[in-house]
Amino acid sequence: MTPTTETTVGIGGAAESTDMVLNIGPQHPSTHGVLRLKLVLDGERITSAEPVIGYMHRGAEKLFEARDYRQIIMLANRHDWLSAFSNELGVVLAVERMLGMEVPTRAVWTRTLLAELNRVLNHLMFLGSYPLELGGITPVFYAFREREVLQNVMEEVSGGRMHYMFNRVGGLKEDLPAGWSTRARAAVAAVRSRMDVFDDLVLGNEIFRGRTRGVGALSPEAVHAYGVSGPIARASGVDFDLRRDEPYLAYGDLQDTLRVVTRTEGDCLARFECLLEQTHNALDLADACLDRLAELAPGPVNQRLPKVLKAPEGHTYAWTENPLGINGYYLVSKGEKTPYRLKLRSASYNNIQALADLLPGTLVADMVAILGSLFFVVGDIDK
């Protein structure tokens, strides 16, 4: 007789003590993107979290090496699709620094103005979408209405709604259209007059505050350890902003208007409050730039460039305070018309690493609140 083996499978208390691995994502980019979170759960509580990235990776840094200095602006424009103008700035500032090129004053102030309008556009998206992720649908409609107002003036000046391609090495593509400054000022005033919607409708909502206060607190030590920057870092009390601490463009002349918003709690609510207050300040900075442009005499907005543009041999690093945090470009040139190496340091890539520190110990129900409060764009992670 053949011997038989009996196996008893327990499904009672033993099963309850077994950790479960849960995959969150990847989803379509129009949600929070093609990001996968590998969670290990003990009941309803997360014991470990591993962000899995790379689903949108397109090898932009390698493509930089096969494009000349005019063409790489288009590639750099796209990794954070909500901050296209700010992305362009890092490239042109790095190349201009290598060339030792001085940009016309009018171009400097116009760049600063458009960078702040782009900051408002970026923040409005998250001010609307974050409450949506927590079950509040109304704010996103207001956010898109304000975005349309500003996108109209950005489209008028550049010809693009999302990918502006308005920066050039040495300045800007062209001067502002006639009457554009008046329309831009009206757009800024219109958006500012309706920003109280987010103060009252979102921050005044007890359900929103209940879902975010004290949830996902990020310590200053973790901010430094992971290289977190932007509003997320400042919400944890890390008072650092390149516009104030290492001024570029015209920010050195805007210190009276520039206000670096910080909090000390480091939770989801603090991150949202920083984003909202920073939006208010960006509108003030845009008005200050419009005032300064009105005082400037007509003049050029770019430098004449040779037909074939070559950066001298050497290397440099240019960084900017992008809407989501620090964006940096490390440029290495061998004296050719294409970069030998161009390394991109994007804000979301570093910020999202903090999930490994933030999520363990929290409930699954709070996972979406924490994830959304990091205000990331997946293309900015994968590059």
Coordinates of C-alpha atoms in Angstrom, one line a residue:
M1 CA 0.0 0.0 0.0
T2 CA 1.4 3.4 -1.0
P3 CA 1.9 5.6 2.1
T4 CA -0.1 8.8 2.1
T5 CA 0.7 12.2 3.7
E6 CA -1.9 14.3 5.3
T7 CA -1.4 18.1 5.5
T8 CA -3.6 20.2 7.7
V9 CA -4.0 23.8 6.6
G10 CA -5.0 26.2 9.4
I11 CA -7.2 29.2 8.5
G12 CA -7.9 30.5 12.0
G13 CA -5.6 32.5 14.2
A14 CA -2.4 31.4 12.3
A15 CA -3.7 33.1 9.1
E16 CA -4.3 36.4 11.0
S17 CA -0.7 36.7 12.0
T18 CA 0.5 36.3 8.4
D19 CA 1.6 39.5 6.6
M20 CA -0.1 40.3 3.4
V21 CA 1.7 41.9 0.4
L22 CA -0.5 44.4 -1.4
N23 CA 0.3 46.1 -4.7
I24 CA -1.0 49.6 -5.3
G25 CA -0.8 50.5 -8.9
P26 CA 0.5 51.0 -11.5
Q27 CA -2.3 53.1 -12.9
H28 CA -2.8 55.4 -15.9
P29 CA -0.7 58.6 -15.7
S30 CA -3.8 60.8 -15.5
T31 CA -4.3 59.4 -11.9
H32 CA -1.3 59.7 -9.6
G33 CA 0.6 57.9 -12.3
V34 CA 2.4 54.8 -13.2
L35 CA 3.8 54.4 -9.7
R36 CA 3.7 51.0 -7.9
L37 CA 3.7 50.8 -4.2
K38 CA 4.5 47.4 -2.7
L39 CA 3.0 47.4 0.8
V40 CA 3.3 44.7 3.5
L41 CA 0.3 44.8 5.8
D42 CA -0.3 43.5 9.2
G43 CA -4.1 43.7 9.3
E44 CA -5.0 47.3 8.4
R45 CA -1.6 48.6 9.3
I46 CA 1.3 49.0 6.9
T47 CA 4.6 47.5 8.1
S48 CA 6.8 48.3 5.1
A49 CA 6.4 50.2 1.9
E50 CA 8.6 50.1 -1.3
P51 CA 8.0 52.5 -4.1
V52 CA 8.6 50.7 -7.4
I53 CA 9.4 53.2 -10.2
G54 CA 10.5 53.1 -13.9
Y55 CA 7.3 52.4 -15.7
M56 CA 7.4 55.7 -17.6
H57 CA 11.2 55.9 -18.0
R58 CA 12.1 57.3 -21.5
G59 CA 15.8 57.7 -21.1
A60 CA 15.8 61.5 -21.4
E61 CA 19.3 61.9 -20.0
K62 CA 20.6 59.6 -22.7
L63 CA 18.6 61.4 -25.4
F64 CA 20.2 64.7 -24.2
E65 CA 23.5 63.4 -25.5
A66 CA 22.2 63.1 -29.1
R67 CA 20.5 66.5 -29.3
D68 CA 22.1 69.9 -29.7
Y69 CA 21.6 72.7 -27.1
R70 CA 18.5 74.1 -28.8
Q71 CA 16.8 70.7 -29.0
I72 CA 17.4 69.5 -25.5
I73 CA 15.1 72.3 -24.2
M74 CA 12.2 70.3 -25.7
L75 CA 13.2 67.1 -23.9
A76 CA 13.7 68.8 -20.5
N77 CA 10.4 70.6 -20.9
R78 CA 8.4 67.4 -20.4
H79 CA 9.4 65.4 -17.3
D80 CA 7.2 67.4 -15.0
W81 CA 4.4 68.3 -17.3
L82 CA 2.8 70.7 -14.8
S83 CA 6.0 72.8 -14.6
A84 CA 7.2 73.0 -18.3
F85 CA 8.4 76.6 -18.2
S86 CA 10.4 76.0 -15.0
N87 CA 12.0 72.9 -16.5
E88 CA 13.3 74.8 -19.5
L89 CA 15.0 77.3 -17.2
G90 CA 17.4 74.8 -15.7
V91 CA 18.8 73.9 -19.1
V92 CA 19.2 77.4 -20.5
L93 CA 20.7 78.7 -17.2
A94 CA 23.3 75.8 -17.3
V95 CA 24.3 76.5 -20.9
E96 CA 24.4 80.3 -20.4
R97 CA 26.7 79.8 -17.4
M98 CA 29.0 77.6 -19.5
L99 CA 29.0 80.3 -22.3
G100 CA 29.5 83.1 -19.8
M101 CA 26.5 84.7 -21.4
E102 CA 24.6 87.8 -20.1
V103 CA 20.9 87.7 -20.7
P104 CA 19.0 91.0 -21.4
T105 CA 17.3 92.6 -18.4
R106 CA 13.9 92.4 -20.0
A107 CA 14.3 88.7 -20.6
V108 CA 15.3 88.1 -17.0
W109 CA 12.2 89.8 -15.6
T110 CA 9.9 88.1 -18.1
R111 CA 11.4 84.7 -17.2
T112 CA 10.8 85.4 -13.6
L113 CA 7.2 86.4 -14.3
L114 CA 6.4 83.3 -16.4
A115 CA 8.1 81.0 -13.8
E116 CA 5.8 82.3 -11.1
L117 CA 2.7 82.0 -13.3
N118 CA 3.8 78.4 -14.0
R119 CA 4.2 77.9 -10.3
V120 CA 0.6 78.9 -9.7
L121 CA -0.6 76.6 -12.5
N122 CA 1.3 73.7 -10.9
H123 CA 0.0 74.4 -7.4
L124 CA -3.6 74.8 -8.6
M125 CA -3.7 71.3 -10.0
F126 CA -2.7 69.8 -6.6
L127 CA -5.0 72.2 -4.7
G128 CA -7.9 70.7 -6.6
S129 CA -6.8 67.1 -7.0
Y130 CA -5.7 66.4 -3.5
P131 CA -9.2 67.0 -2.0
L132 CA -10.6 64.9 -4.8
E133 CA -8.5 62.0 -3.6
L134 CA -10.0 62.3 -0.2
G135 CA -13.5 62.3 -1.5
G136 CA -14.2 66.1 -2.1
I137 CA -15.0 66.6 -5.8
T138 CA -16.0 70.3 -5.7
P139 CA -12.5 72.0 -5.3
V140 CA -11.1 70.5 -8.6
F141 CA -13.7 72.4 -10.6
Y142 CA -12.6 75.7 -9.1
A143 CA -9.0 74.8 -9.6
F144 CA -9.4 74.1 -13.3
R145 CA -11.4 77.3 -13.8
E146 CA -8.5 79.3 -12.4
R147 CA -6.0 77.3 -14.3
E148 CA -7.8 78.1 -17.6
V149 CA -7.6 81.8 -16.8
L150 CA -3.8 81.6 -16.4
Q151 CA -3.3 79.1 -19.2
N152 CA -4.9 81.4 -21.6
V153 CA -2.3 84.1 -21.0
M154 CA 0.5 81.6 -21.1
E155 CA -0.7 80.2 -24.4
E156 CA -1.0 83.7 -25.8
V157 CA 2.6 84.5 -25.0
S158 CA 4.2 81.2 -26.0
G159 CA 1.8 79.4 -28.3
G160 CA 1.7 76.3 -26.1
R161 CA -0.8 75.3 -23.4
M162 CA 1.4 72.8 -21.5
H163 CA 4.8 72.6 -23.2
Y164 CA 5.7 76.3 -23.8
M165 CA 9.1 76.1 -25.5
F166 CA 9.5 79.8 -24.8
N167 CA 13.0 79.8 -23.3
R168 CA 16.0 80.0 -25.5
V169 CA 19.7 80.0 -24.8
G170 CA 20.4 83.7 -24.3
G171 CA 16.9 84.8 -23.5
L172 CA 13.4 84.1 -24.8
K173 CA 11.8 83.2 -28.1
E174 CA 10.3 86.7 -28.6
D175 CA 9.0 89.7 -26.8
L176 CA 5.6 89.9 -25.1
P177 CA 2.6 90.6 -27.4
A178 CA 1.1 94.1 -27.4
G179 CA -1.3 94.5 -24.5
W180 CA -0.4 91.1 -23.0
S181 CA 0.8 92.6 -19.7
T182 CA -2.6 94.2 -19.1
R183 CA -4.4 90.9 -19.8
A184 CA -1.9 89.0 -17.6
R185 CA -2.4 91.5 -14.7
A186 CA -6.2 91.0 -15.0
A187 CA -5.8 87.3 -15.0
V188 CA -3.7 87.4 -11.8
A189 CA -6.2 89.7 -10.1
A190 CA -9.1 87.4 -11.1
V191 CA -7.4 84.3 -9.7
R192 CA -6.4 86.1 -6.5
S193 CA -9.9 87.3 -5.9
R194 CA -11.2 83.7 -5.9
M195 CA -8.4 81.9 -4.0
D196 CA -10.5 82.1 -0.8
V197 CA -12.4 79.2 -2.2
F198 CA -9.5 76.9 -1.2
D199 CA -9.1 78.7 2.2
D200 CA -12.8 78.2 3.1
L201 CA -14.0 75.2 1.1
V202 CA -11.0 73.0 1.7
L203 CA -9.2 74.2 4.9
G204 CA -12.5 75.0 6.5
N205 CA -13.8 71.5 5.9
E206 CA -13.7 69.5 9.1
I207 CA -13.6 66.2 7.2
F208 CA -10.6 67.3 5.2
R209 CA -8.8 68.5 8.4
G210 CA -9.7 65.2 10.1
R211 CA -8.2 63.2 7.3
T212 CA -5.0 65.2 7.1
R213 CA -4.1 66.6 10.6
G214 CA -1.4 64.5 12.3
V215 CA -1.3 62.1 9.4
G216 CA 2.0 61.2 7.6
A217 CA 4.2 63.5 9.7
L218 CA 7.7 63.8 8.0
S219 CA 10.5 64.7 10.4
P220 CA 13.2 67.3 9.4
E221 CA 15.8 64.5 9.8
A222 CA 14.0 62.4 7.1
V223 CA 13.8 65.4 4.9
H224 CA 17.6 65.8 5.0
A225 CA 18.2 62.1 4.7
Y226 CA 16.1 61.6 1.5
G227 CA 16.9 65.0 -0.1
V228 CA 13.3 66.1 0.0
S229 CA 12.8 69.7 -1.1
G230 CA 10.1 72.3 -2.0
P231 CA 6.8 72.7 -0.1
I232 CA 7.1 69.2 1.4
A233 CA 10.4 70.0 3.0
R234 CA 9.3 73.4 4.2
A235 CA 6.1 71.9 5.8
S236 CA 8.5 70.0 8.1
G237 CA 10.3 73.1 9.2
V238 CA 13.3 72.9 6.7
D239 CA 13.5 76.6 5.8
F240 CA 15.3 76.5 2.4
D241 CA 14.3 78.1 -0.8
L242 CA 16.7 78.8 -3.6
R243 CA 14.9 81.9 -4.7
R244 CA 15.9 83.5 -1.4
D245 CA 19.1 81.5 -0.4
E246 CA 20.8 81.4 -3.8
P247 CA 18.9 84.0 -5.9
Y248 CA 18.8 83.5 -9.7
L249 CA 16.9 85.4 -12.4
A250 CA 15.4 88.5 -10.8
Y251 CA 14.7 87.0 -7.4
G252 CA 17.5 89.0 -5.8
D253 CA 15.4 92.2 -6.4
L254 CA 12.2 90.6 -5.2
Q255 CA 13.2 89.8 -1.6
D256 CA 10.7 92.3 -0.2
T257 CA 7.8 90.4 -1.9
L258 CA 9.1 86.9 -1.7
R259 CA 7.9 85.0 1.4
V260 CA 9.1 81.5 2.2
V261 CA 6.2 79.6 3.7
T262 CA 7.1 77.1 6.4
R263 CA 5.3 74.9 9.0
T264 CA 6.7 72.7 11.7
E265 CA 4.1 69.9 11.9
G266 CA 5.2 68.1 8.7
D267 CA 1.9 66.3 8.3
C268 CA -0.5 66.2 5.3
L269 CA -2.3 69.3 6.4
A270 CA 0.9 71.3 6.8
R271 CA 2.0 70.3 3.3
F272 CA -1.3 71.5 1.8
E273 CA -1.2 74.8 3.8
C274 CA 2.3 75.4 2.5
L275 CA 1.2 74.8 -1.1
L276 CA -1.8 77.1 -0.7
E277 CA 0.2 80.0 0.9
Q278 CA 3.0 79.6 -1.7
T279 CA 0.3 80.1 -4.4
H280 CA -0.8 83.4 -2.9
N281 CA 2.8 84.5 -2.7
A282 CA 3.5 83.5 -6.4
L283 CA 0.6 85.7 -7.5
D284 CA 2.2 88.6 -5.5
L285 CA 5.5 87.9 -7.2
A286 CA 3.9 87.9 -10.6
D287 CA 2.4 91.3 -9.9
A288 CA 5.8 92.7 -8.8
C289 CA 7.3 91.4 -12.0
L290 CA 4.6 93.0 -14.1
D291 CA 5.2 96.3 -12.3
R292 CA 9.0 96.1 -13.0
L293 CA 8.4 95.2 -16.7
A294 CA 6.2 98.3 -17.1
E295 CA 9.1 100.4 -15.9
L296 CA 11.6 98.9 -18.3
A297 CA 12.3 100.6 -21.6
P298 CA 11.7 98.5 -24.7
G299 CA 14.7 96.4 -25.6
P300 CA 15.9 93.0 -26.7
V301 CA 14.8 89.8 -25.1
N302 CA 17.5 87.5 -26.4
Q303 CA 21.1 87.4 -27.6
R304 CA 22.2 86.6 -31.2
L305 CA 23.6 83.1 -31.3
P306 CA 25.9 81.5 -33.9
K307 CA 24.3 79.0 -36.3
V308 CA 26.0 76.1 -34.6
L309 CA 26.0 76.6 -30.8
K310 CA 28.9 74.9 -28.9
A311 CA 29.5 75.1 -25.2
P312 CA 33.2 75.3 -24.2
E313 CA 34.8 72.3 -22.6
G314 CA 34.0 72.0 -18.9
H315 CA 31.2 71.3 -16.5
T316 CA 28.7 73.2 -14.4
Y317 CA 25.6 72.7 -12.2
A318 CA 22.5 74.9 -12.4
W319 CA 19.6 74.5 -10.0
T320 CA 16.2 76.2 -9.7
E321 CA 13.4 76.3 -7.2
N322 CA 10.8 74.5 -9.3
P323 CA 7.2 74.3 -8.1
L324 CA 7.7 70.8 -6.7
G325 CA 11.1 71.4 -5.2
I326 CA 14.8 71.7 -6.4
N327 CA 15.4 70.9 -10.0
G328 CA 19.1 70.6 -11.0
Y329 CA 21.1 70.0 -14.2
Y330 CA 24.7 68.8 -14.1
L331 CA 26.1 69.7 -17.6
V332 CA 29.4 68.3 -18.9
S333 CA 30.7 69.6 -22.2
K334 CA 33.5 68.4 -24.5
G335 CA 33.3 71.5 -26.6
E336 CA 30.8 70.0 -29.1
K337 CA 27.3 71.1 -30.1
T338 CA 25.7 68.4 -27.9
P339 CA 26.2 67.8 -24.2
Y340 CA 28.7 65.1 -23.3
R341 CA 26.6 64.4 -20.2
L342 CA 23.5 66.1 -18.8
K343 CA 22.3 64.7 -15.5
L344 CA 18.8 65.7 -14.3
R345 CA 18.0 66.0 -10.6
S346 CA 14.2 66.2 -10.3
A347 CA 12.3 67.1 -7.2
S348 CA 9.7 64.3 -7.3
Y349 CA 12.4 61.6 -7.6
N350 CA 13.8 62.5 -4.2
N351 CA 10.5 63.4 -2.6
I352 CA 8.8 60.1 -3.3
Q353 CA 11.6 58.2 -1.6
A354 CA 10.2 59.5 1.7
L355 CA 7.2 57.1 1.3
A356 CA 9.5 54.3 2.6
D357 CA 9.8 56.3 5.8
L358 CA 6.3 57.8 6.0
L359 CA 4.0 54.8 5.3
P360 CA 5.2 52.1 7.8
G361 CA 3.0 52.2 10.9
T362 CA 0.1 54.0 9.3
L363 CA -3.3 52.6 8.3
V364 CA -4.1 51.6 4.7
A365 CA -7.0 54.2 4.8
D366 CA -4.4 57.0 5.3
M367 CA -2.1 55.7 2.5
V368 CA -3.9 57.8 -0.2
A369 CA -3.9 60.9 2.0
I370 CA -0.1 60.6 2.5
L371 CA 0.6 59.7 -1.1
G372 CA -1.4 62.6 -2.5
S373 CA 0.2 65.1 -0.1
L374 CA 3.7 64.5 -1.6
F375 CA 2.5 66.4 -4.8
F376 CA 4.5 64.5 -7.3
V377 CA 4.4 64.0 -11.1
V378 CA 5.4 60.5 -12.2
G379 CA 7.3 61.7 -15.3
D380 CA 9.4 63.8 -12.9
I381 CA 10.3 60.6 -11.1
D382 CA 11.1 58.4 -14.1
K383 CA 12.6 61.0 -16.4

